[in-house]
Coordinates of C-alpha atoms and ligand atoms in Angstrom, one line a residue:
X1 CA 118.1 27.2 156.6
X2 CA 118.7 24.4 154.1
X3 CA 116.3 22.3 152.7
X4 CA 116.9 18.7 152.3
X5 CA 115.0 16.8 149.9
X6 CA 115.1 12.5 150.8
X7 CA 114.3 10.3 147.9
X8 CA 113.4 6.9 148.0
X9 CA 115.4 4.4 145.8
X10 CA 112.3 3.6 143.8
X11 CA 111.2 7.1 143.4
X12 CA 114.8 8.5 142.5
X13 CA 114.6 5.9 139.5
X14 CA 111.4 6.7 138.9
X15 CA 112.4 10.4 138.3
X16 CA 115.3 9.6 136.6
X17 CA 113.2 7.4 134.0
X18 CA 111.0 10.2 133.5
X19 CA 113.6 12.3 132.9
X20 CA 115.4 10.1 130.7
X21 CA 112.0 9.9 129.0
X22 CA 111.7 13.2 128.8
X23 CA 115.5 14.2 127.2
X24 CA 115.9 11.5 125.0
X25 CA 116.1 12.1 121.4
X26 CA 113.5 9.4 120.7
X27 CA 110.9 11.3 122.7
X28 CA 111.7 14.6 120.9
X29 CA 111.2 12.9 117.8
X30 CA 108.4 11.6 118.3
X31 CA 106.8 15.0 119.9
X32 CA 108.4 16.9 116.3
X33 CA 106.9 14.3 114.2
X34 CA 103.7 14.0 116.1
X35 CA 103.6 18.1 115.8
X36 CA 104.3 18.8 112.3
X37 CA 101.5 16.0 111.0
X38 CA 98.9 16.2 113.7
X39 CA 98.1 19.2 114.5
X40 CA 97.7 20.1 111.1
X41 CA 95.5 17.6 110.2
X42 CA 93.6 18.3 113.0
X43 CA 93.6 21.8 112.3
X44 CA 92.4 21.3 108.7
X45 CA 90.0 18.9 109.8
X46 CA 88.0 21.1 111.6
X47 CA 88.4 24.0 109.1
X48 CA 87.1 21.7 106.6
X49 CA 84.0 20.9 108.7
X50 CA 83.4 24.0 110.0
X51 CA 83.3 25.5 106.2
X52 CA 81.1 22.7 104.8
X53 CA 78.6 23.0 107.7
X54 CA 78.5 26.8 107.1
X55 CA 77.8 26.1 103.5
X56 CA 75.2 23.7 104.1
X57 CA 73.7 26.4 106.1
X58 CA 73.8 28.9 103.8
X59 CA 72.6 26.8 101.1
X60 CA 69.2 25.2 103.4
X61 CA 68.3 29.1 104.2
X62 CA 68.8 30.5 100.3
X63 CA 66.9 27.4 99.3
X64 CA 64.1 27.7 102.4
X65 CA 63.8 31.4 101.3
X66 CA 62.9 30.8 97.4
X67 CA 60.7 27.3 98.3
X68 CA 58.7 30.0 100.9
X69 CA 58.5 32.8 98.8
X70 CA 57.4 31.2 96.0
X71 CA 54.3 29.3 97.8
X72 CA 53.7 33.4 99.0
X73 CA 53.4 34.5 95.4
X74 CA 50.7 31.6 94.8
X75 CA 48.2 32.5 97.9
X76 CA 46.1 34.9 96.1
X77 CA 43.7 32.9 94.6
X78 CA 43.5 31.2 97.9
X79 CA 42.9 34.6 100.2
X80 CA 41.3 36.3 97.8
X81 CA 38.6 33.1 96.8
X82 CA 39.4 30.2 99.4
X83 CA 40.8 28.4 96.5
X84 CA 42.5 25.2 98.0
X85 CA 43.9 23.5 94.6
X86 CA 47.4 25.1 95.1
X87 CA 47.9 23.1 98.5
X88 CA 47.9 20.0 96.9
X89 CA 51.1 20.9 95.2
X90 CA 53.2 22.4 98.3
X91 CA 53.8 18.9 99.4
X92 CA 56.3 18.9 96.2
X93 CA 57.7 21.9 95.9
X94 CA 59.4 21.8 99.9
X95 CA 62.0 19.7 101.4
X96 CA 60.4 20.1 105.4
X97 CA 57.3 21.0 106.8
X98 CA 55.2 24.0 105.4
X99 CA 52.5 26.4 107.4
X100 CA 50.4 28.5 106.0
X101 CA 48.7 31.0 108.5
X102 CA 46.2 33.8 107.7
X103 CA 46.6 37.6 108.5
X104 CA 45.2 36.7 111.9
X105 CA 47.9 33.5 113.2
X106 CA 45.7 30.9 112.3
X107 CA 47.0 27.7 110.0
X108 CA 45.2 27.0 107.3
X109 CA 47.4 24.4 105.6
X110 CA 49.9 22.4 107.4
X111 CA 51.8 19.8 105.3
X112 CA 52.1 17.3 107.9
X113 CA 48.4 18.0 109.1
X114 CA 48.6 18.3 113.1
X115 CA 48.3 22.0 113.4
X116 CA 45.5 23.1 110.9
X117 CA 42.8 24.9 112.5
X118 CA 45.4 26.2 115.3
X119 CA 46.5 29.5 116.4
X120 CA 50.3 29.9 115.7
X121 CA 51.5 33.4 117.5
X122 CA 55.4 33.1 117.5
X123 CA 57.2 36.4 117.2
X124 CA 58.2 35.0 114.0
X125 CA 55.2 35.0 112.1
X126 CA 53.9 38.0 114.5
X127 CA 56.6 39.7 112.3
X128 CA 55.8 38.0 109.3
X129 CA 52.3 39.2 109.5
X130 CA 53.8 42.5 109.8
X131 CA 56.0 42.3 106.5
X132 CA 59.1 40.8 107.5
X133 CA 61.3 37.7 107.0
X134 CA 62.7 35.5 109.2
X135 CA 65.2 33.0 109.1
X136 CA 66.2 31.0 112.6
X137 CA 68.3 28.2 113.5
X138 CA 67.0 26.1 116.5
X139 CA 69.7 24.8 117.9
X140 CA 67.5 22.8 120.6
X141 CA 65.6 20.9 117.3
X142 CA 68.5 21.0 115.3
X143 CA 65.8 22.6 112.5
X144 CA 66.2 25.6 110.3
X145 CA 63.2 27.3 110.0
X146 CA 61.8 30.6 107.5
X147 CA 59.0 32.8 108.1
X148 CA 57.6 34.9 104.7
X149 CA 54.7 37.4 104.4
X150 CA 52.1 36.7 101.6
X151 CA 51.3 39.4 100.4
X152 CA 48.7 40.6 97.7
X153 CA 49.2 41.3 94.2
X154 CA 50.0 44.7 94.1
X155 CA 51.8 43.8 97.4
X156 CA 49.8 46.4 99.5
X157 CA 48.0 43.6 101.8
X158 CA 49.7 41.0 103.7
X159 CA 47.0 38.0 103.8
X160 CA 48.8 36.0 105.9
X161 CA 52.4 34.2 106.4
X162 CA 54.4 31.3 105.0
X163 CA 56.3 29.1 107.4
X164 CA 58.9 26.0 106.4
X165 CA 61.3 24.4 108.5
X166 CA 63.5 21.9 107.6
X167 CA 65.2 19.1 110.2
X168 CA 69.4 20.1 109.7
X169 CA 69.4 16.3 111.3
X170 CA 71.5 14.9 107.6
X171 CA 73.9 17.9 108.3
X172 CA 74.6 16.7 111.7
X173 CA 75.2 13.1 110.1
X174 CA 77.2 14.4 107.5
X175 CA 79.7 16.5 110.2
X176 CA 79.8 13.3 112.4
X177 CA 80.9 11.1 109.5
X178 CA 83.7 13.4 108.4
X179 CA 84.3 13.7 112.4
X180 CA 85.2 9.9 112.7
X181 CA 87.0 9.8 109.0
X182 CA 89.4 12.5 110.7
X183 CA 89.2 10.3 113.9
X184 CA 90.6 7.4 111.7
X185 CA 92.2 9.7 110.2
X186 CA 94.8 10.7 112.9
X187 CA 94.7 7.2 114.8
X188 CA 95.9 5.9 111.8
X189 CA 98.6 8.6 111.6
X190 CA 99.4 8.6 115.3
X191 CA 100.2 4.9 114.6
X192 CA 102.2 5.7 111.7
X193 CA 104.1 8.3 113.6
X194 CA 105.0 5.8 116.3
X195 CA 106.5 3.4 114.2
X196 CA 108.5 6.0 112.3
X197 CA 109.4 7.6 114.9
X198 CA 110.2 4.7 116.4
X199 CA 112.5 3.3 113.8
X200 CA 113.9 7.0 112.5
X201 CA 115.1 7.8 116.5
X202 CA 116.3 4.0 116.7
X203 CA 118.6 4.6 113.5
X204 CA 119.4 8.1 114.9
X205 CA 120.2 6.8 118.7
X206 CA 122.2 4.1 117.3
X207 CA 125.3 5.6 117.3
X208 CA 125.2 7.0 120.4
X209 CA 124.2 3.3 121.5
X210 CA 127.2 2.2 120.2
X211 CA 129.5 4.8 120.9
X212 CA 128.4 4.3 124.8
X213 CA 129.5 0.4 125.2
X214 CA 133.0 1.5 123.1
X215 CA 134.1 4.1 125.9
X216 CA 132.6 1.5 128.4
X217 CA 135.1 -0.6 126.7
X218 CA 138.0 1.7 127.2
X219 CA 136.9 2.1 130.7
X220 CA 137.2 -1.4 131.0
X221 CA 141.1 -0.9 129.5
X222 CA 140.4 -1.6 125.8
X223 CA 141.7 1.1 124.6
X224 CA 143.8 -1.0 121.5
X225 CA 140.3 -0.1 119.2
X226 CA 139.5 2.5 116.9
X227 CA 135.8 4.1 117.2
X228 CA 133.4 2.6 114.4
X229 CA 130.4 4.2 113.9
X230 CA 128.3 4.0 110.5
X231 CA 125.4 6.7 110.2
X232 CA 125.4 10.2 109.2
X233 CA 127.7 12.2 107.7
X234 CA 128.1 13.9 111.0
X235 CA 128.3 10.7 113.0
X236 CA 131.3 10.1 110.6
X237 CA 132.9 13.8 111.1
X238 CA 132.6 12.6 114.8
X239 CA 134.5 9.3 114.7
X240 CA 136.7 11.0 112.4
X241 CA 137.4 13.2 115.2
X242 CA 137.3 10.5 117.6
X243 CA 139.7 8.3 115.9
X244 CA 142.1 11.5 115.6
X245 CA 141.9 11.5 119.7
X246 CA 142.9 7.8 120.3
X247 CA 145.6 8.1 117.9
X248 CA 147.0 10.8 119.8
X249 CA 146.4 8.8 122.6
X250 CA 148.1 6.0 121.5
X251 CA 151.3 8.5 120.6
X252 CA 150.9 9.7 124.2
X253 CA 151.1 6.0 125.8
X254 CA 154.1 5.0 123.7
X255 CA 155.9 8.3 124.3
X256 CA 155.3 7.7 127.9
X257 CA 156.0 4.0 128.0
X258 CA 159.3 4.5 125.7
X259 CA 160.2 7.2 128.2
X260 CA 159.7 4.7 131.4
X261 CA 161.9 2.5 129.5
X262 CA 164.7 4.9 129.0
X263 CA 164.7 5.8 132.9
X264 CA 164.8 2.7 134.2
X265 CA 167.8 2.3 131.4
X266 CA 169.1 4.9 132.3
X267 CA 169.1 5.0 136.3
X268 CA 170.1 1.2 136.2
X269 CA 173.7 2.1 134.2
X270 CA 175.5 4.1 136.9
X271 CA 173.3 1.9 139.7
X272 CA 175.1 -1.7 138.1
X273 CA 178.3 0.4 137.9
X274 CA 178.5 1.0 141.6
X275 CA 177.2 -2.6 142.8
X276 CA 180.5 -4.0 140.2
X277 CA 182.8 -1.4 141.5
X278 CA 181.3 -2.3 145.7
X279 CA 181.4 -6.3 144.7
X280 CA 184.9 -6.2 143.2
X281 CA 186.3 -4.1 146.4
X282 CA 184.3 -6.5 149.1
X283 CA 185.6 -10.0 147.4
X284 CA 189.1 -9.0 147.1
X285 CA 191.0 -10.0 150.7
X286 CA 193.2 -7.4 151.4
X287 CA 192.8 -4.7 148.5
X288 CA 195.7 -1.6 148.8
X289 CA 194.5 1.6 149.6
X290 CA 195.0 3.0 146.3
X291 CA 192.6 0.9 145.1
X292 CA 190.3 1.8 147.2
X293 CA 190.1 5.0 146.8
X294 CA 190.5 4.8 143.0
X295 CA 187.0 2.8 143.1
X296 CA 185.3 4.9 145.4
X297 CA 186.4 8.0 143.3
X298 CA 184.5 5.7 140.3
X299 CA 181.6 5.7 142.2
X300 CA 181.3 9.3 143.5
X301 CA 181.6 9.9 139.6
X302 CA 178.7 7.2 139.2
X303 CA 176.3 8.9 141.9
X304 CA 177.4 12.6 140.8
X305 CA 176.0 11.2 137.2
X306 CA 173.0 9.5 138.7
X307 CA 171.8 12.8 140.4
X308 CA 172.5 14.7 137.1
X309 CA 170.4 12.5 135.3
X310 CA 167.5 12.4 138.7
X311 CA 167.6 16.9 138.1
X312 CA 167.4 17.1 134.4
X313 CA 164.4 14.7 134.5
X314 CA 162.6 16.6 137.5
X315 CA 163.3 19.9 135.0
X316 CA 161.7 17.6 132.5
X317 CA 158.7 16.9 134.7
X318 CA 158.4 20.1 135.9
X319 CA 158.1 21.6 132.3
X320 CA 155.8 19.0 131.3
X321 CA 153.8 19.5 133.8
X322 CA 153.7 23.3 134.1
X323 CA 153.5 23.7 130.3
X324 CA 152.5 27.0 130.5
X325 CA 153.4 28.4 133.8
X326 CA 156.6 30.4 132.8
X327 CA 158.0 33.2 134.9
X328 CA 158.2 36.3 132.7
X329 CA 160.0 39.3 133.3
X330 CA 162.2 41.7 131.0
X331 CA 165.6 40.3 131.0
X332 CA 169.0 41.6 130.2
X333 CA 170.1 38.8 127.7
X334 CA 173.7 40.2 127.5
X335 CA 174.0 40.0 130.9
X336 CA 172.5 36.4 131.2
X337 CA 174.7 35.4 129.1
X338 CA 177.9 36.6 130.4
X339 CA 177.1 35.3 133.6
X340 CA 176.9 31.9 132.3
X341 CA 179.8 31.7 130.3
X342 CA 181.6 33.2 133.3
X343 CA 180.7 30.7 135.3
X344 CA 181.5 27.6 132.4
X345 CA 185.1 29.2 132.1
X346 CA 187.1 26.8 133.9
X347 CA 185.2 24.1 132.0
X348 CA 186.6 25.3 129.1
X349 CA 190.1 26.0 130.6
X350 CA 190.3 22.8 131.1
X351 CA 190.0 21.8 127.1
X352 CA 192.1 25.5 126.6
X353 CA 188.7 26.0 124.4
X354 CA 188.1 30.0 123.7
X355 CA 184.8 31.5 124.4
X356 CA 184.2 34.5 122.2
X357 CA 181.0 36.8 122.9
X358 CA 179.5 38.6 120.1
X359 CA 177.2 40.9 120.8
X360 CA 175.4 43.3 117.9
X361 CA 173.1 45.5 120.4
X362 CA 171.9 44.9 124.0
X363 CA 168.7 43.0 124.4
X364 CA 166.0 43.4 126.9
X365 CA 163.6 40.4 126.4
X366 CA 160.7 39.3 128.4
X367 CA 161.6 35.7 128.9
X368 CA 161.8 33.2 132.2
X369 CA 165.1 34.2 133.3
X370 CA 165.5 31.2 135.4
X371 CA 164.7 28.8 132.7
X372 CA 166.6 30.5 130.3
X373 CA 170.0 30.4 132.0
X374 CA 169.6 26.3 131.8
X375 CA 168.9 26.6 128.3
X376 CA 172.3 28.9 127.8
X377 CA 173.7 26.6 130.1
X378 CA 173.1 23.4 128.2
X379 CA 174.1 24.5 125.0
X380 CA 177.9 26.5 126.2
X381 CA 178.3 22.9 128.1
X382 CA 177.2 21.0 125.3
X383 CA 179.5 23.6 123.0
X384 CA 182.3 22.5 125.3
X385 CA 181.8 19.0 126.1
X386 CA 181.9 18.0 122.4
X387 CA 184.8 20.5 121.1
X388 CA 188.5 19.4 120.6
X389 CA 191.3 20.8 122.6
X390 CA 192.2 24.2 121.8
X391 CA 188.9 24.7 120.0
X392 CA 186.5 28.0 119.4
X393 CA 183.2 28.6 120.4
X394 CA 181.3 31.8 119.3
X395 CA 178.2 33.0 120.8
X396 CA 176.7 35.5 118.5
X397 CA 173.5 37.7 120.1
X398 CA 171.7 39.8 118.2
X399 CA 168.1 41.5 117.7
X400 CA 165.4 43.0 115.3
X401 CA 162.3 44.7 116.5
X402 CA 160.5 41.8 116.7
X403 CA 163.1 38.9 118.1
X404 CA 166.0 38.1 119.5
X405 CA 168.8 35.6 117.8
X406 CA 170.8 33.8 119.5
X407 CA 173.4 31.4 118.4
X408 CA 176.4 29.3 119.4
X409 CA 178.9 28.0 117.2
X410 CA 181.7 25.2 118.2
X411 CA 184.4 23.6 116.1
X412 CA 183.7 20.3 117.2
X413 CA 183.0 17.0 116.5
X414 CA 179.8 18.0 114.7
X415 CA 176.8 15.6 114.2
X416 CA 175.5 13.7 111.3
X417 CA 173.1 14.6 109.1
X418 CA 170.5 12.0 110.0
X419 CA 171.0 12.7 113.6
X420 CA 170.4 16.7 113.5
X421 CA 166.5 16.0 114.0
X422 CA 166.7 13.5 116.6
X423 CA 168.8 15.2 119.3
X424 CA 166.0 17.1 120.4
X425 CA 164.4 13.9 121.3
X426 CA 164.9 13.3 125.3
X427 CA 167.5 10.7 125.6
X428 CA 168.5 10.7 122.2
X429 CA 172.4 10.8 122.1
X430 CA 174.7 10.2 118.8
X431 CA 177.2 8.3 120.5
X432 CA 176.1 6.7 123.9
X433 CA 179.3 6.0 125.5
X434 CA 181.0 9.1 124.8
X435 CA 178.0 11.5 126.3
X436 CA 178.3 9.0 129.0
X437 CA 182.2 9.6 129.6
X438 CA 181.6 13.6 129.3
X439 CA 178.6 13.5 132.0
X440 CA 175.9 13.7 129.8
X441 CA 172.4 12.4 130.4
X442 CA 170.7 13.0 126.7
X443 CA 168.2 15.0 128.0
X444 CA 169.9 18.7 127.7
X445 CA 169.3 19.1 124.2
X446 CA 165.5 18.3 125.0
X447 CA 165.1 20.7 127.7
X448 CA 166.4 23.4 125.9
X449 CA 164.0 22.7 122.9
X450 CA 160.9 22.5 125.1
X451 CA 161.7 26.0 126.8
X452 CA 162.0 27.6 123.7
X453 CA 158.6 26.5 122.4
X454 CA 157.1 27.7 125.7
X455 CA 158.5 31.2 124.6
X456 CA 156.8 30.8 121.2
X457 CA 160.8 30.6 119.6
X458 CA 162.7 28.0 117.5
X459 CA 165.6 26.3 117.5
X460 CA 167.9 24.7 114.3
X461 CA 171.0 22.9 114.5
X462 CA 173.2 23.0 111.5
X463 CA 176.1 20.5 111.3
X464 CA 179.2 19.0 109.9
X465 CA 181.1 16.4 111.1
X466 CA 184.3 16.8 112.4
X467 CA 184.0 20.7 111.3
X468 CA 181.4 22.2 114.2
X469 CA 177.6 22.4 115.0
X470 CA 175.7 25.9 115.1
X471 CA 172.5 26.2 116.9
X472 CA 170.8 29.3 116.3
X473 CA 167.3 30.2 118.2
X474 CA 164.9 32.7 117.7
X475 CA 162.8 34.4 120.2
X476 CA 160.3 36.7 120.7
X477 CA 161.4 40.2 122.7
X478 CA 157.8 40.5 123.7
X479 CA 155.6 37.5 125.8
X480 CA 152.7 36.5 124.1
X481 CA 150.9 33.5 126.0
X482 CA 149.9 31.3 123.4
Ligands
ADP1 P1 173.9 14.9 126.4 O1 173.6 15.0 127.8 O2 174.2 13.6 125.9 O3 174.8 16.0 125.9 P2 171.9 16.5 124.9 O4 170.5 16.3 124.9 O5 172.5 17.8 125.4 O6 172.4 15.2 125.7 O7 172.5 16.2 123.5 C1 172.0 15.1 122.7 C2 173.1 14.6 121.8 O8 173.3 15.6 120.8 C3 174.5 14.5 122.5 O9 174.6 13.2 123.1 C4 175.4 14.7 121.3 O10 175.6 13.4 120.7 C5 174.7 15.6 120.4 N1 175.2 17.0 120.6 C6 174.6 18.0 121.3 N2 175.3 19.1 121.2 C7 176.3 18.9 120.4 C8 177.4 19.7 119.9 N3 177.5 21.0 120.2 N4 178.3 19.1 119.1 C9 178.1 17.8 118.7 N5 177.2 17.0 119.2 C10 176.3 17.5 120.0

């Protein structure tokens, strides 16, 4: 069972804001910033108040204690004679509301007056009668309160008890102010946070901004512009980067557009050849048979070269586009060879060129057998196509433990200095009209040179004119997929 979810146009942008809202780097800034100063402060805040309120409470019950103990110790002439004069005093010495009671729970002074004459009988001063001290907070009155015994002189009666308490009413002020000096506090920050955050992911997300609407613009086709991007050193190791891209890009596109060019060059030579030769043949009246046939053999020779020139550049595709599908197996390179050359003798008859094979060991290499005969191919024919009459060429094979080296070595027409890096290059030819006259296309060389870097080998061409050319390639016995 599937479940299928419909969305409504508004809510699907609705989610997709939130989630925008939610991933975007201004949010997360914002959160981190909001994090690392907030909480803290909030944090401290209430440590801060917490502490003082405990030492403010510490401080009312050590002072309630010494203001209740010492009224205690001045009782005696009071229980013991009903001497009143001390009372008048009390009203000084405590910050609150003192009660005195006698032994039996009644008050006999009362600094605020209501409850002389009454009977008090908390537990509190039940225990205080009885010897002991007490010290409550009442959290319902928000008042501290202390309950003493008075004892005697010698401290063997207990006359009666002193009672204080003392509203805690400035304490509560005191934590409410510091409360709403926080509250400030972290509105003021909050606000703070915002703008900063604001402007610090703005500067941040700026970039990015701007790197959007330039690949919009090469969407569009502009793709003529370099990437400029000011910010961080990392937003500049990008666009570094970037830039490295388009460049390549760029290579990529003229490569491509130079090697459009040269195809349609190229196909159109033998194409205007024929239409010349077919014009030539239709607008003379009565042409002689020989002639004919002596312009159709020209354009045979024109569509033989036109095919040529069709294969090597579907070979040239087809290694372009499978760059690394090769088809490896362990090859007897001897044998390649010889099979080639075998096969090229006539060619070579025909120039009464020698082909010499010279071979140091055999070699078993795991190489694309298929695309390695073209490359033999290519260079025996080129070997032959450019020799004199009567000429040499010398294939040499031989081997270490790690490669194979293969060369082949012509006494030709050789190729000039300047020229010995450019042949590789696909249509590249020294002299147009004679690789034209000897069925070339000037894209062997450039074939050959591609399948040997898909077997992770090299190729060099050494040179002189008029003496010979050598190419010499080097190539791995075992595949390694790069
Ligand atoms: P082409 O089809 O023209 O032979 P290649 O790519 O095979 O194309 O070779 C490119 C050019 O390199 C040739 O046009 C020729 O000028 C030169 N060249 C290649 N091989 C030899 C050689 N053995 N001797 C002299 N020149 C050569």
């Amino acid at each position: 069972m599937s479940l299928h979810i419909f969305i409504q146009n508004g809510e699907l942008a609705i989610i997709i804001n939130i989630r925008k809202f939610f991933t975007s780097i201004r949010t997360k800034v914002f959160l981190i910033f909001l994090f690392v100063s907030i909480v803290p402060l909030i944090l401290i805040s209430a440590m801060l108040i917490s502490s003082f309120s405990s030492y403010y409470q510490d401080n009312t019950k050590t002072l309630l204690y010494r203001q209740a103990n010492t009224i205690g110790l001045n009782l005696n002439s009071y229980f013991t004679s009903g001497d009143t004069s001390y009372f008048s005093t009390i009203d000084a010495i405590v910050d609150g509301r003192a009660l005195i009671v006698d032994g039996t729970g009644n008050v006999v002074f009362d600094t605020n007056d209501i409850s002389e004459g009454k009977l008090i009988a908390t537990s509190e001063i039940i225990l205080g009668l009885q010897g002991e001290t007490t010290y409550i907070m009442d959290k319902a009155d928000n008042q501290a309160m202390v309950v003493v015994p008075a004892f005697s002189k010698d401290k063997q009666l207990i006359y009666g008890a002193v009672i204080i308490t003392r509203s805690m009413n400035d304490l509560t002020d005191a934590v409410y102010q510091l409360a709403s000096i926080a509250t400030l506090l972290v509105i003021f920050l909050v606000i703070l946070i915002i703008v900063l955050s604001l402007y610090t992911s703005g500067s941040l997300t700026k970039p990015f901004k701007n790197f959007l609407k330039y690949t919009e613009g090469i969407l569009d086709g502009r793709i003529d512009k370099k990437l400029d991007l000011q910010g961080n050193y990392e937003i500049e190791e990008i666009t570094t980067s970037f830039n490295k891209m388009i460049e390549k890009l760029w290579e990529i596109e003229e490569n491509r557009q130079h090697f459009v060019a040269n195809v349609s060059h190229e196909l159109k030579t033998p194409h205007s050849s024929i239409k010349v030769l077919a014009e030539s043949l239709l607008n003379q009246e009565s042409a002689p048979i020989e002639l004919y046939r002596e312009f159709l053999e020209d354009i045979n020779h024109e569509v033989d070269r036109e095919s040529k020139i069709i294969n090597d550049l579907l070979t040239i595709i087809t290694l372009d586009k499978d760059n690394d599908v090769l088809n490896i197996s362990k090859v007897n390179v001897n044998q390649l060879i010889e099979d080639v050359l075998k096969r090229l003798k006539p060619l070579a008859s025909m120039k009464s060129i020698e082909v010499v094979f010279e071979s140091y060991r055999t070699v078993i290499a795991e190489i694309d057998e298929m695309k390695f005969s073209l490359v033999i191919t290519n260079l025996a024919e080129n070997a032959i196509k450019y020799n004199r009459e009567y000429g040499l060429i010398k294939v040499t094979l031989n081997a270490d433990h790690k490669q194979f080296i293969l060369s082949f070595k012509d006494t030709g027409i050789g190729i000039p200095e300047d020229s010995t890096e450019k042949i590789f290059e696909r249509f590249y030819r020294v002299d147009k009209t004679r690789s034209r006259d000897t069925g070339g296309t000037g894209l062997g060389l450039s074939i050959v040179h591609k399948t040997v870097i898909m077997h992770n080998g090299s190729i060099s061409c050494e040179s002189e004119e008029d003496k010979g050319t050598t190419f010499t390639m080097l190539i791995p016995l075992k595949f390694i997929k790069s």
